Short mmCIF file of C-alpha atoms in Angstrom, two decimals:
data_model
loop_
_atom_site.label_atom_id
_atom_site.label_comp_id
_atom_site.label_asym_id
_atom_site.label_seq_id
_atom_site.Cartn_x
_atom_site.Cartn_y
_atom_site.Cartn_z
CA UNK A 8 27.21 33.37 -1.02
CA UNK A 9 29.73 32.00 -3.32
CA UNK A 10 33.12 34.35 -3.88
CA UNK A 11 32.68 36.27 -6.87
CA UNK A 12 35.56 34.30 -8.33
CA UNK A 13 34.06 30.76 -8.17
CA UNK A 14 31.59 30.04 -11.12
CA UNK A 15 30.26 27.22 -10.44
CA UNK A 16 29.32 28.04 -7.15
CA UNK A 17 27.57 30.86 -8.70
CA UNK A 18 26.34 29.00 -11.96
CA UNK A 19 24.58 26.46 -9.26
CA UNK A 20 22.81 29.13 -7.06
CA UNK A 21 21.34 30.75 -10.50
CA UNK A 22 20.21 27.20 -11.47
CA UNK A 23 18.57 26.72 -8.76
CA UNK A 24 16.94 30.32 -8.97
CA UNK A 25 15.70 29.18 -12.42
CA UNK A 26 14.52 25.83 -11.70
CA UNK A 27 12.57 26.32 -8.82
CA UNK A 28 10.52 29.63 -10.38
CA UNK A 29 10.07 27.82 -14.00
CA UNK A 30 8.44 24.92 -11.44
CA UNK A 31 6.48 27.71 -9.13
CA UNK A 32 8.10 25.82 -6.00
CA UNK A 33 9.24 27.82 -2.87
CA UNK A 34 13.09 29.47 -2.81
CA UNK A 35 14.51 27.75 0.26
CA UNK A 36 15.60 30.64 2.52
CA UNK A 37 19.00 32.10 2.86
CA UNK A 38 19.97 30.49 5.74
CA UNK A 39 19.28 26.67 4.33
CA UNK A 40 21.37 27.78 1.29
CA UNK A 41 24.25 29.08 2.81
CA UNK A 42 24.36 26.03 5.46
CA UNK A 43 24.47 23.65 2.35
CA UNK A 44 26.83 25.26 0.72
CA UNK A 45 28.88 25.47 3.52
CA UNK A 46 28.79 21.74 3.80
CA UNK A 47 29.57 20.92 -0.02
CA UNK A 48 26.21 19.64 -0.48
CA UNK A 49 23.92 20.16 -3.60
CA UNK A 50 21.61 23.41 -3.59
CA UNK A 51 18.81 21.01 -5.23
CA UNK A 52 15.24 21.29 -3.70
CA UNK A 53 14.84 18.64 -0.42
CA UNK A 54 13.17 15.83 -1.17
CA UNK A 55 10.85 14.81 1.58
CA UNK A 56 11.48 11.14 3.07
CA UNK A 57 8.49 9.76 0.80
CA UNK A 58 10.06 11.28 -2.27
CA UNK A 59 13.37 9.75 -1.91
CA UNK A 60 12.02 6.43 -1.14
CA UNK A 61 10.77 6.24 -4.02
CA UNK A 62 13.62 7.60 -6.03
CA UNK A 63 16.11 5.24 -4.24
CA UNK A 64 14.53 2.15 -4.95
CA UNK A 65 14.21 3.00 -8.48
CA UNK A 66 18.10 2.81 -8.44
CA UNK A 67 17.98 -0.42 -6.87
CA UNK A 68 17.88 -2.03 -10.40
CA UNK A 69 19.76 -5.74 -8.96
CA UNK A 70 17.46 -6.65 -5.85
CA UNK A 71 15.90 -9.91 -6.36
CA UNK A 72 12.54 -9.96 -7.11
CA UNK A 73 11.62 -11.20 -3.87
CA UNK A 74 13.71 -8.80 -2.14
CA UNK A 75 12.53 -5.91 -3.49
CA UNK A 76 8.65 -7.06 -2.58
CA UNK A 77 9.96 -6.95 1.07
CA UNK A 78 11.51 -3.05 0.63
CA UNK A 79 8.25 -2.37 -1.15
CA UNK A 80 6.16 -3.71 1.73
CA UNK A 81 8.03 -1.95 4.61
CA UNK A 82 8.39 1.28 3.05
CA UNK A 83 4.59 1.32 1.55
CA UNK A 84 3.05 0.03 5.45
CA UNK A 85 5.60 1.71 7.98
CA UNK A 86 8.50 4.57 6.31
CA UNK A 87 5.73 5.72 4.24
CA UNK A 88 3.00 6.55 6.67
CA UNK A 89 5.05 6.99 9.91
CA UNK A 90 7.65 9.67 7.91
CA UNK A 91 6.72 9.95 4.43
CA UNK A 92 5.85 13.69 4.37
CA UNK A 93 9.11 15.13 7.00
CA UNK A 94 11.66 16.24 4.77
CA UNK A 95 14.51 14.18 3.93
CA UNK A 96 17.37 16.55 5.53
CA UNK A 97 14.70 17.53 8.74
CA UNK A 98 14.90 13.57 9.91
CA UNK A 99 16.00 12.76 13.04
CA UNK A 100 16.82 9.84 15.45
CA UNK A 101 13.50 11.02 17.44
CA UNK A 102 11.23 10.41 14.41
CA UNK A 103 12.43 7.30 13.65
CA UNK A 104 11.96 5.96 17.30
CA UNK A 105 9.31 7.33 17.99
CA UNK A 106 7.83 5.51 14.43
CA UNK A 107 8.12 2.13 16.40
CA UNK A 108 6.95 3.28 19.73
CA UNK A 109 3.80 3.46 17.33
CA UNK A 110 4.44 0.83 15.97
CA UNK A 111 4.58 -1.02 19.47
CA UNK A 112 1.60 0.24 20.28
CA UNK A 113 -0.56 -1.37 17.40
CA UNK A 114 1.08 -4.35 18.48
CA UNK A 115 -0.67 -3.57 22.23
CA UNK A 116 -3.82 -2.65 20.07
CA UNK A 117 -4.04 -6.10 17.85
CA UNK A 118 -2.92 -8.23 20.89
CA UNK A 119 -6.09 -6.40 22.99
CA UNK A 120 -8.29 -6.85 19.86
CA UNK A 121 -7.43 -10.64 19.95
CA UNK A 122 -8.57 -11.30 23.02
CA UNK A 123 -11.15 -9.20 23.37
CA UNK A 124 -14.96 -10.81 23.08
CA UNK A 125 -15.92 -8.19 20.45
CA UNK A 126 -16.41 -10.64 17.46
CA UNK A 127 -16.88 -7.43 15.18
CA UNK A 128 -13.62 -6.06 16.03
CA UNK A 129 -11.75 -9.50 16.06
CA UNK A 130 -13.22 -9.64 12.58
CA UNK A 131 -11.72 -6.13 11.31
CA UNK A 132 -8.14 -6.63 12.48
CA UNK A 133 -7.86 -10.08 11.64
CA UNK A 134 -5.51 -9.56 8.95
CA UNK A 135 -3.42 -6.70 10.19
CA UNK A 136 -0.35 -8.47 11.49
CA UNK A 137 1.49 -8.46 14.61
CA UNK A 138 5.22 -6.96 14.05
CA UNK A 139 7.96 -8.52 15.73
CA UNK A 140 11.57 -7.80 16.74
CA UNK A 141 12.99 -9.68 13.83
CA UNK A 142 10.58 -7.46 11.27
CA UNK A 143 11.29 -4.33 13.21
CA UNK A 144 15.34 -4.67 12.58
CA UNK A 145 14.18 -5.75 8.83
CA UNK A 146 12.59 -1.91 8.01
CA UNK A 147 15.21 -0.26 10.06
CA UNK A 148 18.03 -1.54 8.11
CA UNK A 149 15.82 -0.49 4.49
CA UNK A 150 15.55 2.87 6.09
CA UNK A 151 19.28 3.04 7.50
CA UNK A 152 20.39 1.57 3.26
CA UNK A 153 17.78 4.52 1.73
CA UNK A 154 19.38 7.39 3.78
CA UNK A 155 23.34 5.92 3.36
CA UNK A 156 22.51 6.35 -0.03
CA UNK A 157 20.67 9.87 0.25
CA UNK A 158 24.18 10.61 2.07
CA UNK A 159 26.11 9.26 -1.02
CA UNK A 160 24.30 11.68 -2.96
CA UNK A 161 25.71 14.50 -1.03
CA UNK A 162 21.69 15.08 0.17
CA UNK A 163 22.26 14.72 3.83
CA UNK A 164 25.32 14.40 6.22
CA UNK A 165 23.88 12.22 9.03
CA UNK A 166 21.83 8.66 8.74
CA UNK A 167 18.82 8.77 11.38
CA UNK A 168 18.19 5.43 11.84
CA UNK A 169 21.77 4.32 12.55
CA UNK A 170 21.37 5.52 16.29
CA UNK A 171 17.99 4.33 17.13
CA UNK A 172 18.47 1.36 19.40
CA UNK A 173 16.21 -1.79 19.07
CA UNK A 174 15.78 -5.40 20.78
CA UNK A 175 17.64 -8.02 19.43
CA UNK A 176 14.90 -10.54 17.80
CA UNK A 177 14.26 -13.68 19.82
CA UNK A 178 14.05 -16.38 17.33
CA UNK A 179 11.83 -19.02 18.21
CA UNK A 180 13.26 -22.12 19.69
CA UNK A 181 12.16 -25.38 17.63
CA UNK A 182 10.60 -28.24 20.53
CA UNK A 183 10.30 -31.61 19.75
CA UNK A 184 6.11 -32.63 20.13
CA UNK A 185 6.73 -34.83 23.21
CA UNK A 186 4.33 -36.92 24.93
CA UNK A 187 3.99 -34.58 27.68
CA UNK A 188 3.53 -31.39 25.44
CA UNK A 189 1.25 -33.21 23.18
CA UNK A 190 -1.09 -33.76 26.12
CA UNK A 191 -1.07 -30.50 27.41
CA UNK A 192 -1.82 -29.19 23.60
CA UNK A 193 -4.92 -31.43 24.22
CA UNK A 194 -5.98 -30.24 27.03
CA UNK A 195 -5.91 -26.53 26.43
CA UNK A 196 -5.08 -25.83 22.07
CA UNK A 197 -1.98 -23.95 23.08
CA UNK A 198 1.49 -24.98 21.31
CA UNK A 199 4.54 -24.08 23.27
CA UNK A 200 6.85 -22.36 20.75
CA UNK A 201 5.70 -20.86 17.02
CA UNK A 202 8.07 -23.53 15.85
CA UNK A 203 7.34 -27.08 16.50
CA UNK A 204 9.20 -30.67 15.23
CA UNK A 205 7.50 -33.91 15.08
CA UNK A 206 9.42 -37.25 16.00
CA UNK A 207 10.05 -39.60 13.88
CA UNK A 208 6.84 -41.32 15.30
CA UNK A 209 4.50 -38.29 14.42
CA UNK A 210 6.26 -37.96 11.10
CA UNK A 211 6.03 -41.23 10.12
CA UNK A 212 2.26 -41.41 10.99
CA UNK A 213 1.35 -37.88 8.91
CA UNK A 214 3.20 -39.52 5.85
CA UNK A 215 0.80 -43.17 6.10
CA UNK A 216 -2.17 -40.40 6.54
CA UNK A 217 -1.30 -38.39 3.37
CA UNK A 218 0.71 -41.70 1.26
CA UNK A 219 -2.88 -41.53 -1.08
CA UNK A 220 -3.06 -37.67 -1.67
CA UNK A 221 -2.08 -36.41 -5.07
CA UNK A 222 0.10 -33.85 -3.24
CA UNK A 223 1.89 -36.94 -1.12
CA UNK A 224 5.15 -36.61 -3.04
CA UNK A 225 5.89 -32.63 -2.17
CA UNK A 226 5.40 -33.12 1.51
CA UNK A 227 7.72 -36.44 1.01
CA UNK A 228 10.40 -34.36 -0.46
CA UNK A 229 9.64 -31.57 2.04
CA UNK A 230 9.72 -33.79 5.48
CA UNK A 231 13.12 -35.99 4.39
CA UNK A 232 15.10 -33.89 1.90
CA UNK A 233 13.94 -30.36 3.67
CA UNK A 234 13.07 -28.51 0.43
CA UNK A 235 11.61 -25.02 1.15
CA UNK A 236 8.35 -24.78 -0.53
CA UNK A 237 8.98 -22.69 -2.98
CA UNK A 238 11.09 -25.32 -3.97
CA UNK A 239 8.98 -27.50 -4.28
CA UNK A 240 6.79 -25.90 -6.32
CA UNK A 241 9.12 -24.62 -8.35
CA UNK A 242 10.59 -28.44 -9.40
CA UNK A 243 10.79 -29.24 -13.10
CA UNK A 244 10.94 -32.64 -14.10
CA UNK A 245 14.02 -31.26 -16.02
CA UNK A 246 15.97 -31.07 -13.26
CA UNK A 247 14.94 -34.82 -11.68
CA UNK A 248 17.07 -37.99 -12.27
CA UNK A 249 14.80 -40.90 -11.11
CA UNK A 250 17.52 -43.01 -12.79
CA UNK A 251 20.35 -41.57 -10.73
CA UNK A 252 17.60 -40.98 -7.75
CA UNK A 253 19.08 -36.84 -7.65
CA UNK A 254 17.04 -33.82 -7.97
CA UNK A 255 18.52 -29.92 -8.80
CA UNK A 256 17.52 -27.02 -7.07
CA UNK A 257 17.79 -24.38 -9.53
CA UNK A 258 14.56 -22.30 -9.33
CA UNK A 259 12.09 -21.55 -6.66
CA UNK A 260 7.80 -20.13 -7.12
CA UNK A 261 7.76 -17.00 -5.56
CA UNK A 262 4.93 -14.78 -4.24
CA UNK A 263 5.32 -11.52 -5.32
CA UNK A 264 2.40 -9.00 -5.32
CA UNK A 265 -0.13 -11.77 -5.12
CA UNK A 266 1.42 -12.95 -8.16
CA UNK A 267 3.56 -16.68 -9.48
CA UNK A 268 6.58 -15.91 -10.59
CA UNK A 269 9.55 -17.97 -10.45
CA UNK A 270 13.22 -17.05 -9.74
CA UNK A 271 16.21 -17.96 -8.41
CA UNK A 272 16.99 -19.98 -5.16
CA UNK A 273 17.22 -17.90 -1.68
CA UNK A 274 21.13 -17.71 -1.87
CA UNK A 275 23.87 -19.09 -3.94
CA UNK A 276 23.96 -22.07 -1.67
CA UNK A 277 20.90 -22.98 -2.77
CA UNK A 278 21.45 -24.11 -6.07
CA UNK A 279 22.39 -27.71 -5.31
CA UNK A 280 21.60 -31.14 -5.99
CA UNK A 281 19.56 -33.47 -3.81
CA UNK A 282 20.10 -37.07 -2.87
CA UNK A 283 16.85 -38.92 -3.34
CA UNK A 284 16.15 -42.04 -0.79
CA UNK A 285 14.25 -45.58 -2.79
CA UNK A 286 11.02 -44.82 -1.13
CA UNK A 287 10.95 -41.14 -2.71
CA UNK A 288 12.17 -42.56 -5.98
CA UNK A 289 8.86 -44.80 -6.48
CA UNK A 290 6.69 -42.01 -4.89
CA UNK A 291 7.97 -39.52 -7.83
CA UNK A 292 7.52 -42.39 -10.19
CA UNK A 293 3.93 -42.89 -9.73
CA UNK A 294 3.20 -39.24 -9.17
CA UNK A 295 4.77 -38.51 -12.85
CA UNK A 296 2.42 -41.35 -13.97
CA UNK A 297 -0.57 -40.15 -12.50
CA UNK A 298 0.23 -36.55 -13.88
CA UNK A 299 0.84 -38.29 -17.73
CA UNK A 300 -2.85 -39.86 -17.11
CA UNK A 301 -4.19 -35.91 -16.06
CA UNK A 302 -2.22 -34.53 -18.92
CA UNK A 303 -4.03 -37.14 -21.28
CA UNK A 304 -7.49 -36.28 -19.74
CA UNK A 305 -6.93 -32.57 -20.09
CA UNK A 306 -5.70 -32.75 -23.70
CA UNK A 307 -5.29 -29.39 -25.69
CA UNK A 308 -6.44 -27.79 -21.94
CA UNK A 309 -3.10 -28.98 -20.30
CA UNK A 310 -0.70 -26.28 -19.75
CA UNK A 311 3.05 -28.06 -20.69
CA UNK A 312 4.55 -26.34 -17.49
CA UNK A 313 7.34 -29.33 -16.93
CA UNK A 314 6.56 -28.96 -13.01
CA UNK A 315 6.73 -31.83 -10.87
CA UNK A 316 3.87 -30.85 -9.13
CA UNK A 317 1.10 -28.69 -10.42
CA UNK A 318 -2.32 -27.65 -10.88
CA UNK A 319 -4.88 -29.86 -12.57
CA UNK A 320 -4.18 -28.64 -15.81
CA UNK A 321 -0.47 -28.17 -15.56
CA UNK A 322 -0.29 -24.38 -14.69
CA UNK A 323 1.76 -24.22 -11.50
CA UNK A 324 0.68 -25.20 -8.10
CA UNK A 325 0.11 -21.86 -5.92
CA UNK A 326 2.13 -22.55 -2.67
CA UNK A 327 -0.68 -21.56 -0.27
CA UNK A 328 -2.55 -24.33 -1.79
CA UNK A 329 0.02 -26.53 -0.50
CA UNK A 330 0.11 -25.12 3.00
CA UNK A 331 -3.48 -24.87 3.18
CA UNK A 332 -3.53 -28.53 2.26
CA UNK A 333 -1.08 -29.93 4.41
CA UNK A 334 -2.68 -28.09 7.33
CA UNK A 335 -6.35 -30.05 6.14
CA UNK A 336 -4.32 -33.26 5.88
CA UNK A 337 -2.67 -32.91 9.88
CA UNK A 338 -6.02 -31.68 11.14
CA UNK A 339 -7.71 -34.65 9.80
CA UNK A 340 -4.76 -37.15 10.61
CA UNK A 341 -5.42 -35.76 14.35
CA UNK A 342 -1.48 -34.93 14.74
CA UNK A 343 -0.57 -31.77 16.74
CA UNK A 344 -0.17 -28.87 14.70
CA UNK A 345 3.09 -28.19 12.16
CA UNK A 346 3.30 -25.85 9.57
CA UNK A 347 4.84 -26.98 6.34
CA UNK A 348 7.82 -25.07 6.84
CA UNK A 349 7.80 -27.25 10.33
CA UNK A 350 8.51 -30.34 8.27
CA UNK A 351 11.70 -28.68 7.03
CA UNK A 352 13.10 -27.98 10.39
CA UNK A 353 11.65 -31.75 10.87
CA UNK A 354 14.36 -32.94 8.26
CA UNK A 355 17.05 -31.85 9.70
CA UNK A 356 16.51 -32.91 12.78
CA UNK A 357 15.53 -36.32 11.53
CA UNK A 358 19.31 -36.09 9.57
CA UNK A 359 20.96 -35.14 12.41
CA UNK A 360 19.70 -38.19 14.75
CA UNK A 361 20.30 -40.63 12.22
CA UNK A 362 24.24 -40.04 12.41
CA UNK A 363 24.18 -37.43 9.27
CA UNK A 364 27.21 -34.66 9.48
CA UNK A 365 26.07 -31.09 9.94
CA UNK A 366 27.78 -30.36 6.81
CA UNK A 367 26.37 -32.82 5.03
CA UNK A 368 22.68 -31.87 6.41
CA UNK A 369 23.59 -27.78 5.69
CA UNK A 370 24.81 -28.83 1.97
CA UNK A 371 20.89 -30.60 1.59
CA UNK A 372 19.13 -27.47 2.87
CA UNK A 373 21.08 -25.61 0.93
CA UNK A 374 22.49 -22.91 3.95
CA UNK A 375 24.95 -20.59 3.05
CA UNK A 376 26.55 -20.96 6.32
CA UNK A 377 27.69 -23.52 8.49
CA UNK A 378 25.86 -22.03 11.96
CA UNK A 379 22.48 -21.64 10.49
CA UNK A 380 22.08 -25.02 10.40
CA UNK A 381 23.16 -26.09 14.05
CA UNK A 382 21.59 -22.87 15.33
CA UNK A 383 17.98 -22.80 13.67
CA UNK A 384 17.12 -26.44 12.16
CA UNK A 385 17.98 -28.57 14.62
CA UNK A 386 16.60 -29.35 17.64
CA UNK A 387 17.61 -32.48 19.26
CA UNK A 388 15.23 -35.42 19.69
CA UNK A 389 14.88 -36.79 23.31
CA UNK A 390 16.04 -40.04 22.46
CA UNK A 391 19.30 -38.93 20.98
CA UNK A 392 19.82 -36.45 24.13
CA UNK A 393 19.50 -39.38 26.24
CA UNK A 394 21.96 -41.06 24.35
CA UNK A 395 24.48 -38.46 24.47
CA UNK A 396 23.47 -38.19 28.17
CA UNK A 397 24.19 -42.21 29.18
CA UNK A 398 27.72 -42.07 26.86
CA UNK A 399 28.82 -38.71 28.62
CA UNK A 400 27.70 -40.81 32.47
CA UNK A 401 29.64 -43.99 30.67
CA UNK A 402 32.85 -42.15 30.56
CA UNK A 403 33.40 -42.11 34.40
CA UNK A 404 35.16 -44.76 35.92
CA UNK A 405 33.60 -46.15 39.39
CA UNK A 406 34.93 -48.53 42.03
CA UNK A 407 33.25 -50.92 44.11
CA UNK A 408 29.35 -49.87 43.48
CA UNK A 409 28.52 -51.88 46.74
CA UNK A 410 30.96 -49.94 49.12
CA UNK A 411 29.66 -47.56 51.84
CA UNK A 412 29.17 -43.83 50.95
CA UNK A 413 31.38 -41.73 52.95
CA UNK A 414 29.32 -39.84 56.11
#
């Protein structure tokens, strides 16, 4: 196939000869050959979609630790099993779409099982998750990144999952627990949005219920400041001023693997420093003397971890503890249901009704951009709605109230 005149051409076809009968794999046939060498592209043996999965992530040597758990996870639970074993150059916009048409239909499947009476099958697929529209887009774009960069390597000349269309995701709206919505969440268990915000009210009254738990502190810093909880669990006393009532973010406790490991924050922007209120101040001051009175009770057994809030013995605090606890503490408190991450989107809408600038509120969540903030984290309390409602009405000028309306 190459001209007799162009050795490497020729020194690549007998490499390939020799590598693929030392190995005992199959010669691909002429025709393959000839069509990739007609397009410039290595005469290497095809790697199916599996194989290069795994070869491209291995070159992925500066993904966050977190980051690469989520490639990991998508690949090993949907590119994997859905497209693993087609090979890589054989791929095609069909396969790909039709992998979440299947995927759609396990979401029919689990939604069925979840309402059906059949406590045995409830019981089997109760920790097989739904996958939404935001997820979906989330292993396209890993499998769009993994096949750019099977294209880079002169493997492939077209990217698959660049012309599959899917939804946009709907983010869920965050609602305010009003009256009304509380009593209908009463009356039949159901919460109106995956995202709900206590008022100031609510919040105030799950912060009296919890003001005696050992854990009070965290969801303090969590429900006014907004700290993720990773965070939170991730604060060393290192990085707290009492003195100068300012915290740094600097690290966060990640779950990777089932495993603690801490790394950095979510995004550049969130490295920052936190402005601490009085009533925070004296929380963290008797939670740092209650841990010094653990530490002495533990004695050789206390692990010197320099977290704010920890374990018993000082080894860090795993953050499903602290969501499983905060969830314990509502239930019992008798508050419609949040989840801890809820108290964050609490914060900033508790910011923004007490006058704070959006930039000032983005800067303590530590948002890399501007339109996250007004966008995801704040949903606007009734009462300031109303306000902004009477001061737009207050704006029109009217004449003589008393005078007759016109027929």
């Amino acid at each position: 196939m190459p001209a007799r005149d162009d050795q490497t051409g020729l020194l690549e076809v007998a490499q390939l000869v020799h590598d693929l009968s030392r190995t005992g794999r199959r010669l691909p046939s002429v025709a393959e050959i000839r069509d990739r060498y007609r397009h410039n592209l290595p005469l290497i043996p095809m790697p199916t979609v599996s194989e290069w999965l795994d070869r491209w992530l291995a070159t992925r040597t500066r993904l966050r630790a977190n980051t690469r758990q989520i490639y990991q996870t998508h690949i090993r639970l949907y590119l994997k099993p859905y497209l693993g074993g087609i090979r890589l150059d054989r791929l095609r916009t069909d396969h790909v779409a039709d992998m979440f048409d299947q995927i759609h239909a396990r979401n029919d499947v689990l939604a069925a099982a979840r309402a059906s009476s059949n406590t045995t099958l409830r019981r089997q697929l109760r920790w097989q998750r739904h996958v939404g529209p935001a997820t979906m887009q989330r292993i396209r774009a890993v499998l769009r990144t993994a096949l750019n960069g099977a294209i880079a390597a002169r493997l492939i000349t077209f990217n698959a999952a660049a012309q599959v269309e899917l939804p946009d995701p709907d983010r869920p709206v965050p609602l305010i627990w009003t009256p009304p919505r509380v009593a209908r969440w009463r009356a039949t268990g159901q919460r109106p949005s995956p995202v709900m915000v206590w008022t100031p009210e609510l919040t105030g009254r799950f912060l009296d219920h919890a003001r005696r738990d050992p854990l009070y502190p965290l969801y303090e810093l969590i429900a006014l400041r907004g700290l993720r909880r990773g965070e939170a669990c991730g604060l060393h006393w290192s990085d707290v001023d009492l003195d100068a009532a300012t915290l740094q973010i600097r690290c966060q406790l990640l779950l990777i693997d089932g495993r603690m490991l801490f790394g950095p924050p979510k995004s550049r922007a969130g490295r920052r420093e936190v402005a601490l209120d009085h009533a925070t101040v004296a929380s963290l001051h008797d939670h740092r003397a209650r841990q010094l009175c653990d530490r002495a009770a533990a004695g050789p057994n206390w692990h010197d971890s320099d977290l704010v809030f920890s374990a018993g013995d000082g080894t860090p605090l795993h953050p499903d503890r602290a969501s499983d606890h905060s969830h314990d503490l509502v239930t019992a408190a008798g508050l419609p249901p949040v989840r801890l991450h809820d108290l964050r989107h609490g914060a900033a809408t508790l910011m923004l009704t007490a006058g704070v600038s959006a930039k000032v509120i983005q800067e303590t969540l530590g948002h890399s951009r501007y339109t996250t903030t007004l966008d995801i984290y704040t949903s606007v309390l009734p009462t300031l709605a109303h306000a902004a409602a009477e001061a737009t009405a207050a704006l029109i000028p009217h004449g003589n109230a008393d005078a007759p309306r016109a027929a």
